[in-house]
Amino acid sequence: MSRQQDILTLPHDQIEAIQLEGVKKTVIKCYENVEFYKKSFDAAGFNPYEIESLEDLAKAPFTTKQDLRDNYPYGFFAVPLSEVKEIHMSSGTTGIATVGGYTDHDLEIWGDCFARGVEFANGGADDVMQVCYGYGLFTGGLGAHYGGVAAGCMTIPMSAGNTERQIRVMRELGTTILCCTPSYAMHIADTAIAMGLDPKKDFKLRAGIHGAEAFSDNFRADLEKKLDFKVLDVYGLTETMGPGVAIECWEQNGLHLAEDHFFAEIIDPDTGEVLPDGEWGELVITTIDREATPVVRYRTRDITRIIPGECACGRTHRRIDRLHGRTDDMLIIRGVNVFPSQIEDVMKTMPELSSWYVIELTTVAHLDRVTLKVEMEQGFDFDEIRQIERLQKELEAKLKTALSVGVKVKVVEPKSIPRSEGKAKRVIDLREGVN
Ligand code: DLL
């Protein structure tokens, strides 16, 4: 781990020097090997041989998910397929899947990046890491797996699903680090408690490295309490590698970008202008040393900001703030922009309400209607009609005060909302003319 420690505390000007070298190589490599980039750079009048500073990269055109889809499956590969050792694909729930390729070198970097999460959790050879992100095509399973192995952990490749078996393995093999989506971790916690287990006594969990979907601070606090461990947020996406692009350290105060492998910009999503540190906008990523599928100025659609200043942990890699969600998930409720995770944060201030909810969008008299269905927490009395009505009114009022939005709240019976083993589906759009 010492090489990692050195790189993680490098003075920032030295990190920038690594980034500049990497960015220069990436744009040339893309221009010379990927037809899409040749055309797009030429059309934008961008000369890839003339980058002299990191700011110069702002002259390059963006790459979008649609560009990747239009070139499915191999159009973005910058090396011969004979050098590609593995591929992964995004879930494709919002359209055609996108494909990421990995050479031996890319796989090594991926393992190193996720291994930082283990290091941030003060972990290593004495840890037992249980990976219950899906392994099939999704980047979560193998990304976390390579990280566990690189960090020296005993790594258990569970993949997602079969929750009671996950719990048995966790208990019998003494899992200390859990890796899965936060919603699946919550499902594991609730199932273990319903099985009569006491996570404090029955498990040896210390840390969870959870990501792939947005989750609020209050959701996290509830999960930490239920499983008696500390939750670190991990971010990543198929198009740039998978999990490990940025991970939270023990301070839980933003996610350190792996800046020696990725160059991040925050842009105004409407104008494309680069925004200064501290301002919220869309995260744009350029890979620095990716071989198989490098990307230049990839628009992630994820909304975050660079947290100004240094982290108390002493590591020098800049941090992004926890994500509210993707621009595509943002709800516009009567003109107010709201992310489901912000609704979740307000909802989770009420102990009678569980972490299971869906937001339904419908059309009533030509207007959008937003209904939040939230389950009652187990152990509270669902048959008490007056209590249900009180909770509904209280949450509606809290949402109005906190987010200035009008949401109809329906408290529903425990276990009535479908559980997910991967990313939870929080929004159901039934509006007329949509989908
Ligand atoms: O979700 C990679 C991943 C796996 C990350 C395991 C973390 C853990 P995709 O399926 O391509 O890849 O989806 C990428 O998921 O653009 C975000 O919108 C969202 N996302 C990922 N991590 C977080 C996070 C994986 N920590 C998309 N918080 C991204 C909020 C996240 N959203």
Coordinates of C-alpha atoms and ligand atoms in Angstrom, one line a residue:
M1 CA 0.0 0.0 0.0
S2 CA 3.0 2.4 0.3
R3 CA 3.0 3.3 -3.4
Q4 CA -0.7 4.3 -3.0
Q5 CA 0.0 6.3 0.2
D6 CA 2.8 8.3 -1.6
I7 CA 0.6 9.1 -4.6
L8 CA -2.4 10.1 -2.3
T9 CA -0.4 12.7 -0.5
L10 CA 1.5 14.1 -3.4
P11 CA 1.6 18.0 -3.5
H12 CA -1.2 19.1 -5.8
D13 CA 1.0 20.8 -8.3
Q14 CA 2.7 17.4 -8.9
I15 CA -0.6 15.7 -9.4
E16 CA -1.5 18.4 -11.9
A17 CA 1.8 17.7 -13.8
I18 CA 0.8 14.0 -14.0
Q19 CA -2.7 15.1 -15.2
L20 CA -1.3 17.3 -17.9
E21 CA 1.0 14.6 -19.2
G22 CA -1.8 12.1 -19.2
V23 CA -4.4 14.4 -20.8
K24 CA -2.0 15.3 -23.6
K25 CA -1.4 11.6 -24.3
T26 CA -5.1 10.8 -24.1
V27 CA -6.3 13.4 -26.6
I28 CA -3.6 12.4 -29.1
K29 CA -4.3 8.7 -28.6
C30 CA -8.1 9.3 -29.1
Y31 CA -7.5 11.4 -32.2
E32 CA -5.2 8.9 -33.8
N33 CA -7.1 5.7 -32.9
V34 CA -10.8 6.5 -32.6
E35 CA -12.7 7.6 -35.7
F36 CA -15.3 9.4 -33.6
Y37 CA -12.7 11.7 -32.0
K38 CA -10.9 12.4 -35.3
K39 CA -14.2 13.7 -36.7
S40 CA -15.4 15.5 -33.5
F41 CA -12.1 17.3 -32.8
D42 CA -11.8 18.3 -36.5
A43 CA -15.4 19.6 -36.6
A44 CA -14.8 21.6 -33.4
G45 CA -11.4 23.0 -34.7
F46 CA -9.7 21.5 -31.7
N47 CA -6.0 20.6 -32.3
P48 CA -5.0 17.8 -29.9
Y49 CA -1.3 18.4 -30.4
E50 CA -1.5 21.9 -28.9
I51 CA -2.5 21.3 -25.3
E52 CA -0.2 23.2 -23.1
S53 CA -2.2 23.5 -19.9
L54 CA -5.1 21.7 -18.2
E55 CA -7.2 24.7 -19.0
D56 CA -6.6 24.1 -22.7
L57 CA -8.6 20.9 -22.5
A58 CA -11.8 23.1 -22.3
K59 CA -11.2 23.7 -26.0
A60 CA -12.0 20.1 -26.7
P61 CA -15.6 19.1 -27.5
F62 CA -17.6 17.0 -25.1
T63 CA -18.4 13.3 -25.4
T64 CA -21.9 12.1 -24.5
K65 CA -23.6 8.8 -23.7
Q66 CA -25.4 9.1 -27.0
D67 CA -22.0 9.3 -28.8
L68 CA -21.0 6.0 -27.1
R69 CA -24.3 4.4 -28.0
D70 CA -24.0 5.5 -31.6
N71 CA -20.7 3.7 -31.8
Y72 CA -21.8 0.5 -30.0
P73 CA -20.2 -1.9 -29.5
Y74 CA -16.5 -1.3 -30.3
G75 CA -16.4 2.2 -31.9
F76 CA -14.7 3.8 -28.9
F77 CA -11.9 1.2 -28.5
A78 CA -8.5 2.7 -28.9
V79 CA -6.5 -0.5 -29.0
P80 CA -6.8 -3.7 -31.1
L81 CA -9.4 -6.1 -29.6
S82 CA -6.6 -8.6 -29.1
E83 CA -5.3 -6.4 -26.3
V84 CA -8.7 -6.2 -24.5
K85 CA -9.0 -8.7 -21.6
E86 CA -12.4 -7.9 -20.2
I87 CA -15.5 -5.9 -21.0
H88 CA -18.3 -4.5 -19.0
M89 CA -21.6 -2.9 -19.9
S90 CA -23.8 -0.3 -18.3
S91 CA -27.3 -1.6 -17.4
G92 CA -28.9 0.0 -20.4
T93 CA -32.1 0.7 -18.5
T94 CA -32.4 4.1 -20.2
G95 CA -31.5 2.9 -23.8
I96 CA -28.8 0.9 -25.6
A97 CA -26.0 -0.2 -23.2
T98 CA -22.5 1.3 -23.4
V99 CA -19.4 -0.9 -23.4
G100 CA -16.2 -0.4 -21.5
G101 CA -13.0 -2.3 -22.4
Y102 CA -10.0 -3.1 -20.2
T103 CA -6.5 -4.1 -21.0
D104 CA -4.3 -5.8 -18.4
H105 CA -3.1 -2.3 -17.4
D106 CA -6.6 -0.9 -17.1
L107 CA -7.6 -3.8 -14.8
E108 CA -4.6 -3.2 -12.6
I109 CA -5.5 0.5 -12.3
W110 CA -9.1 -0.4 -11.5
G111 CA -8.0 -2.7 -8.7
D112 CA -5.7 0.0 -7.3
C113 CA -8.4 2.6 -7.4
F114 CA -11.0 0.6 -5.5
A115 CA -8.3 -0.6 -3.1
R116 CA -8.1 3.0 -2.0
G117 CA -11.5 2.6 -0.5
V118 CA -10.2 -0.3 1.6
E119 CA -7.3 1.9 2.6
F120 CA -9.7 4.7 3.4
A121 CA -11.5 2.3 5.7
N122 CA -8.2 1.5 7.4
G123 CA -8.5 -2.0 6.0
G124 CA -6.1 -4.6 4.5
A125 CA -5.0 -8.2 4.9
D126 CA -6.9 -8.7 8.1
D127 CA -10.2 -7.9 6.5
V128 CA -12.9 -10.1 5.0
M129 CA -14.6 -8.3 2.2
Q130 CA -18.0 -9.5 1.0
V131 CA -18.9 -8.3 -2.5
C132 CA -22.6 -8.4 -3.2
Y133 CA -22.7 -6.0 -6.2
G134 CA -23.7 -7.9 -9.3
Y135 CA -20.8 -9.5 -11.2
G136 CA -22.6 -10.0 -14.5
L137 CA -21.7 -7.2 -17.0
F138 CA -22.2 -4.5 -14.3
T139 CA -18.9 -3.0 -13.1
G140 CA -19.8 -3.2 -9.4
G141 CA -18.9 -6.8 -8.7
L142 CA -15.6 -7.2 -10.3
G143 CA -14.5 -3.7 -9.6
A144 CA -14.9 -4.1 -5.9
H145 CA -13.5 -7.6 -6.2
Y146 CA -10.2 -6.5 -7.9
G147 CA -10.0 -3.8 -5.2
G148 CA -10.4 -6.3 -2.4
V149 CA -7.7 -8.5 -3.8
A150 CA -5.3 -5.6 -4.5
A151 CA -5.7 -4.4 -0.9
G152 CA -4.9 -7.9 0.4
C153 CA -8.4 -8.6 1.8
M154 CA -9.9 -12.1 1.8
T155 CA -12.5 -11.4 -0.8
I156 CA -15.8 -13.2 -1.0
P157 CA -17.4 -13.1 -4.5
M158 CA -21.1 -13.3 -3.5
S159 CA -22.7 -11.2 -6.3
A160 CA -26.2 -9.8 -5.6
G161 CA -29.2 -11.7 -4.4
N162 CA -30.1 -14.6 -2.1
T163 CA -30.2 -12.3 0.9
E164 CA -30.5 -14.9 3.6
R165 CA -27.4 -16.7 2.3
Q166 CA -25.6 -13.3 2.2
I167 CA -26.5 -12.9 5.9
R168 CA -25.3 -16.5 6.8
V169 CA -22.0 -15.9 5.0
M170 CA -21.5 -12.6 6.7
R171 CA -22.0 -14.1 10.0
E172 CA -20.2 -17.4 9.6
L173 CA -17.2 -16.1 7.7
G174 CA -16.8 -12.9 9.8
T175 CA -17.2 -10.3 7.1
T176 CA -15.7 -7.0 8.1
I177 CA -16.2 -4.9 4.9
L178 CA -19.5 -5.0 2.9
C179 CA -19.7 -3.9 -0.7
C180 CA -23.1 -3.4 -2.5
T181 CA -25.6 -0.7 -3.3
P182 CA -26.8 1.2 -0.3
S183 CA -30.4 0.1 -0.9
Y184 CA -29.3 -3.6 -1.0
A185 CA -27.3 -3.0 2.2
M186 CA -30.5 -1.7 3.8
H187 CA -32.4 -4.7 2.6
I188 CA -29.7 -7.0 4.1
A189 CA -29.9 -5.0 7.4
D190 CA -33.7 -5.2 7.6
T191 CA -33.7 -8.9 6.7
A192 CA -31.1 -9.7 9.3
I193 CA -33.1 -7.9 11.9
A194 CA -36.3 -9.6 10.8
M195 CA -34.5 -13.0 11.2
G196 CA -33.9 -12.1 14.8
L197 CA -30.2 -11.3 14.5
D198 CA -28.5 -8.4 16.3
P199 CA -25.9 -7.0 13.9
K200 CA -23.9 -5.5 16.8
K201 CA -23.4 -9.0 18.3
D202 CA -23.8 -11.3 15.4
F203 CA -21.7 -9.5 12.7
K204 CA -18.1 -8.3 12.7
L205 CA -18.8 -5.5 10.1
R206 CA -16.6 -2.4 10.4
A207 CA -17.2 -0.6 7.1
G208 CA -19.4 -0.6 4.0
I209 CA -18.2 0.7 0.6
H210 CA -21.5 1.6 -1.0
G211 CA -22.4 3.4 -4.2
A212 CA -23.8 3.1 -7.7
E213 CA -26.9 5.2 -6.6
A214 CA -27.6 8.3 -4.7
F215 CA -28.5 8.0 -1.0
S216 CA -29.1 10.7 1.5
D217 CA -27.2 11.5 4.7
N218 CA -30.2 10.5 6.8
F219 CA -30.5 7.2 4.9
R220 CA -26.8 6.6 5.6
A221 CA -27.2 7.4 9.3
D222 CA -30.0 4.8 9.5
L223 CA -27.9 2.2 7.7
E224 CA -24.9 2.8 9.9
K225 CA -27.1 2.5 13.0
K226 CA -28.7 -0.7 11.9
L227 CA -25.5 -2.5 10.9
D228 CA -23.3 -0.8 13.5
F229 CA -20.6 0.1 10.9
K230 CA -19.3 3.1 9.0
V231 CA -20.5 3.7 5.4
L232 CA -18.1 5.2 2.8
D233 CA -19.6 6.4 -0.5
V234 CA -18.0 5.2 -3.7
Y235 CA -18.6 6.7 -7.1
G236 CA -17.9 5.6 -10.7
L237 CA -19.4 4.8 -14.0
T238 CA -19.0 2.2 -16.8
E239 CA -17.9 4.8 -19.3
T240 CA -14.8 5.8 -17.4
M241 CA -13.9 2.6 -15.5
G242 CA -16.6 1.6 -12.9
P243 CA -16.5 2.0 -9.1
G244 CA -13.4 3.8 -7.7
V245 CA -13.4 7.0 -9.7
A246 CA -13.9 8.8 -6.4
I247 CA -14.3 7.3 -2.9
E248 CA -14.9 8.8 0.5
C249 CA -12.3 8.6 3.3
W250 CA -13.0 8.0 7.0
E251 CA -13.7 11.8 7.4
Q252 CA -16.9 11.3 5.4
N253 CA -16.6 14.7 4.0
G254 CA -16.6 14.3 0.2
L255 CA -15.2 11.7 -2.2
H256 CA -11.5 11.9 -3.1
L257 CA -11.2 11.7 -6.9
A258 CA -8.5 9.3 -8.2
E259 CA -6.8 12.3 -9.7
D260 CA -3.8 10.4 -11.0
H261 CA -6.1 8.5 -13.3
F262 CA -9.0 11.0 -14.0
F263 CA -9.2 14.7 -14.7
A264 CA -12.4 16.2 -13.5
E265 CA -14.2 19.4 -14.5
I266 CA -17.5 20.8 -13.3
I267 CA -19.5 22.6 -16.0
D268 CA -22.7 24.5 -16.2
P269 CA -25.0 21.9 -17.8
D270 CA -26.8 24.5 -19.9
T271 CA -23.9 26.5 -21.3
G272 CA -21.0 24.0 -21.1
E273 CA -18.8 26.6 -19.3
V274 CA -16.3 25.3 -16.8
L275 CA -17.3 26.4 -13.2
P276 CA -14.9 27.3 -10.4
D277 CA -14.4 25.0 -7.4
G278 CA -17.3 25.1 -5.0
E279 CA -20.0 25.6 -7.5
W280 CA -22.5 22.9 -8.3
G281 CA -22.7 21.6 -11.8
E282 CA -22.3 18.6 -14.1
L283 CA -19.2 16.4 -13.6
V284 CA -17.1 16.0 -16.8
I285 CA -14.3 13.4 -16.8
T286 CA -11.3 12.8 -19.0
T287 CA -9.3 9.6 -18.4
I288 CA -5.6 10.0 -18.0
D289 CA -4.1 6.6 -18.6
R290 CA -7.0 4.4 -19.7
E291 CA -5.8 2.2 -22.6
A292 CA -8.8 0.3 -24.1
T293 CA -11.6 2.9 -23.9
P294 CA -10.2 6.3 -23.0
V295 CA -12.7 9.2 -23.0
V296 CA -12.2 12.9 -23.5
R297 CA -14.5 15.3 -21.6
Y298 CA -17.2 12.7 -20.9
R299 CA -20.5 14.3 -19.7
T300 CA -21.5 12.2 -16.8
R301 CA -24.9 14.0 -16.2
D302 CA -24.1 13.7 -12.5
I303 CA -24.5 16.8 -10.4
T304 CA -21.9 17.6 -7.8
R305 CA -19.2 20.2 -7.0
I306 CA -15.5 20.2 -6.2
I307 CA -15.2 20.8 -2.4
P308 CA -12.7 23.6 -2.0
G309 CA -9.8 23.3 0.5
E310 CA -7.9 20.3 1.9
C311 CA -9.3 17.2 3.6
A312 CA -8.5 16.7 7.3
C313 CA -7.2 13.2 6.4
G314 CA -4.1 14.9 4.7
R315 CA -4.7 13.3 1.3
T316 CA -4.2 15.8 -1.4
H317 CA -6.6 14.5 -4.1
R318 CA -9.5 16.9 -4.6
R319 CA -12.9 15.8 -3.4
I320 CA -16.3 15.9 -5.1
D321 CA -19.4 16.3 -3.0
R322 CA -21.9 13.5 -2.4
L323 CA -24.2 13.3 -5.4
H324 CA -27.8 14.3 -5.3
G325 CA -28.4 12.3 -8.5
R326 CA -28.3 12.6 -12.2
T327 CA -29.7 15.4 -14.3
D328 CA -32.1 12.8 -15.8
D329 CA -33.4 11.9 -12.3
M330 CA -34.1 15.5 -11.4
L331 CA -37.8 16.1 -10.9
I332 CA -39.2 19.5 -11.8
I333 CA -42.2 19.9 -9.5
R334 CA -44.2 23.0 -10.4
G335 CA -41.0 24.7 -11.5
V336 CA -38.8 23.6 -8.5
N337 CA -35.9 21.3 -9.2
V338 CA -35.7 18.4 -6.7
F339 CA -33.8 15.1 -6.6
P340 CA -35.4 12.0 -5.1
S341 CA -32.5 11.8 -2.6
Q342 CA -33.5 15.2 -1.2
I343 CA -37.1 14.0 -0.6
E344 CA -35.5 10.9 1.0
D345 CA -33.5 13.1 3.3
V346 CA -36.6 14.8 4.6
M347 CA -38.6 11.6 4.9
K348 CA -35.8 9.9 6.9
T349 CA -36.1 12.5 9.7
M350 CA -39.3 10.6 10.8
P351 CA -38.5 7.4 12.7
E352 CA -41.9 5.9 11.9
L353 CA -41.1 5.8 8.2
S354 CA -38.8 3.2 6.7
S355 CA -36.2 3.6 3.9
W356 CA -38.5 2.1 1.3
Y357 CA -40.2 4.5 -1.0
V358 CA -41.2 5.2 -4.6
I359 CA -42.1 8.5 -6.2
E360 CA -44.9 8.2 -8.7
L361 CA -45.4 10.9 -11.3
T362 CA -48.8 11.1 -12.9
T363 CA -50.9 13.6 -14.9
V364 CA -54.0 15.1 -13.3
A365 CA -55.9 17.7 -15.2
H366 CA -52.9 18.3 -17.5
L367 CA -50.6 19.0 -14.5
D368 CA -47.9 16.8 -13.0
R369 CA -48.8 15.2 -9.7
V370 CA -46.1 13.8 -7.5
T371 CA -47.0 11.1 -5.0
L372 CA -44.5 9.7 -2.5
K373 CA -45.4 6.2 -1.3
V374 CA -43.4 5.4 1.8
E375 CA -43.5 2.3 3.9
M376 CA -44.1 2.4 7.6
E377 CA -41.1 1.1 9.6
Q378 CA -41.7 -2.3 11.1
G379 CA -42.7 -2.3 14.7
F380 CA -45.0 0.8 14.3
D381 CA -48.7 0.2 14.2
F382 CA -50.0 0.4 10.6
D383 CA -53.6 -0.2 11.7
E384 CA -53.8 3.1 13.5
I385 CA -55.6 5.2 10.8
R386 CA -55.2 8.4 12.8
Q387 CA -51.5 7.9 13.1
I388 CA -51.1 7.3 9.4
E389 CA -53.0 10.4 8.5
R390 CA -50.9 12.4 11.0
L391 CA -47.7 11.1 9.5
Q392 CA -48.9 11.9 5.9
K393 CA -49.8 15.4 6.8
E394 CA -46.6 16.0 8.8
L395 CA -44.3 14.8 5.9
E396 CA -46.2 16.8 3.4
A397 CA -45.7 19.9 5.5
K398 CA -42.0 19.1 6.1
L399 CA -41.4 18.7 2.3
K400 CA -43.1 21.9 1.7
T401 CA -41.0 23.8 4.2
A402 CA -37.7 22.1 3.3
L403 CA -37.9 21.9 -0.5
S404 CA -40.8 24.2 -1.4
V405 CA -42.6 21.4 -3.2
G406 CA -46.1 20.0 -3.0
V407 CA -46.0 16.3 -2.8
K408 CA -48.9 14.0 -1.9
V409 CA -47.7 11.5 0.7
K410 CA -49.2 8.0 1.1
V411 CA -47.9 5.9 4.0
V412 CA -48.1 2.2 2.9
E413 CA -47.8 -1.2 4.7
P414 CA -44.3 -2.6 5.6
K415 CA -42.8 -4.8 2.8
S416 CA -45.3 -3.6 0.1
I417 CA -42.6 -1.8 -2.0
P418 CA -40.4 -4.2 -4.1
R419 CA -36.8 -4.6 -2.8
S420 CA -33.8 -4.3 -5.1
E421 CA -30.6 -6.3 -5.2
G422 CA -28.9 -3.7 -7.3
K423 CA -29.8 -0.1 -8.0
A424 CA -33.2 0.8 -6.5
K425 CA -35.9 2.1 -8.8
R426 CA -37.1 5.2 -6.9
V427 CA -39.2 7.0 -9.6
I428 CA -42.1 5.6 -11.6
D429 CA -43.1 7.9 -14.3
L430 CA -46.8 7.4 -15.4
R431 CA -47.3 10.8 -16.9
E432 CA -49.2 11.1 -20.1
G433 CA -46.9 11.6 -23.1
V434 CA -43.8 10.5 -21.2
N435 CA -42.1 7.1 -22.1
Ligands
DLL1 O1 -22.9 2.3 -11.1 C1 -20.5 1.9 -11.1 C2 -20.5 1.7 -9.7 C3 -20.6 0.4 -9.2 C4 -20.3 2.7 -8.8 C5 -20.5 0.2 -7.8 C6 -20.2 2.5 -7.4 C7 -20.3 1.2 -6.9 P1 -23.1 2.5 -14.0 O2 -24.0 1.4 -14.0 O3 -22.5 2.9 -15.4 O4 -21.8 2.3 -13.1 O5 -23.8 3.8 -13.5 C8 -23.2 5.0 -13.3 O6 -24.5 5.6 -11.4 O7 -23.3 8.1 -13.6 C9 -24.3 7.9 -11.3 O8 -25.4 8.5 -11.9 C10 -24.7 6.7 -10.5 N1 -23.7 6.5 -9.4 C11 -22.6 5.8 -9.3 N2 -22.1 5.9 -8.1 C12 -22.8 6.8 -7.4 C13 -22.8 7.3 -6.1 C14 -21.9 2.2 -11.7 N3 -21.9 7.0 -5.2 C15 -24.1 6.0 -12.7 N4 -23.8 8.2 -5.7 C16 -23.4 7.3 -12.4 C17 -24.8 8.6 -6.6 C18 -23.9 7.2 -8.2 N5 -24.8 8.1 -7.8

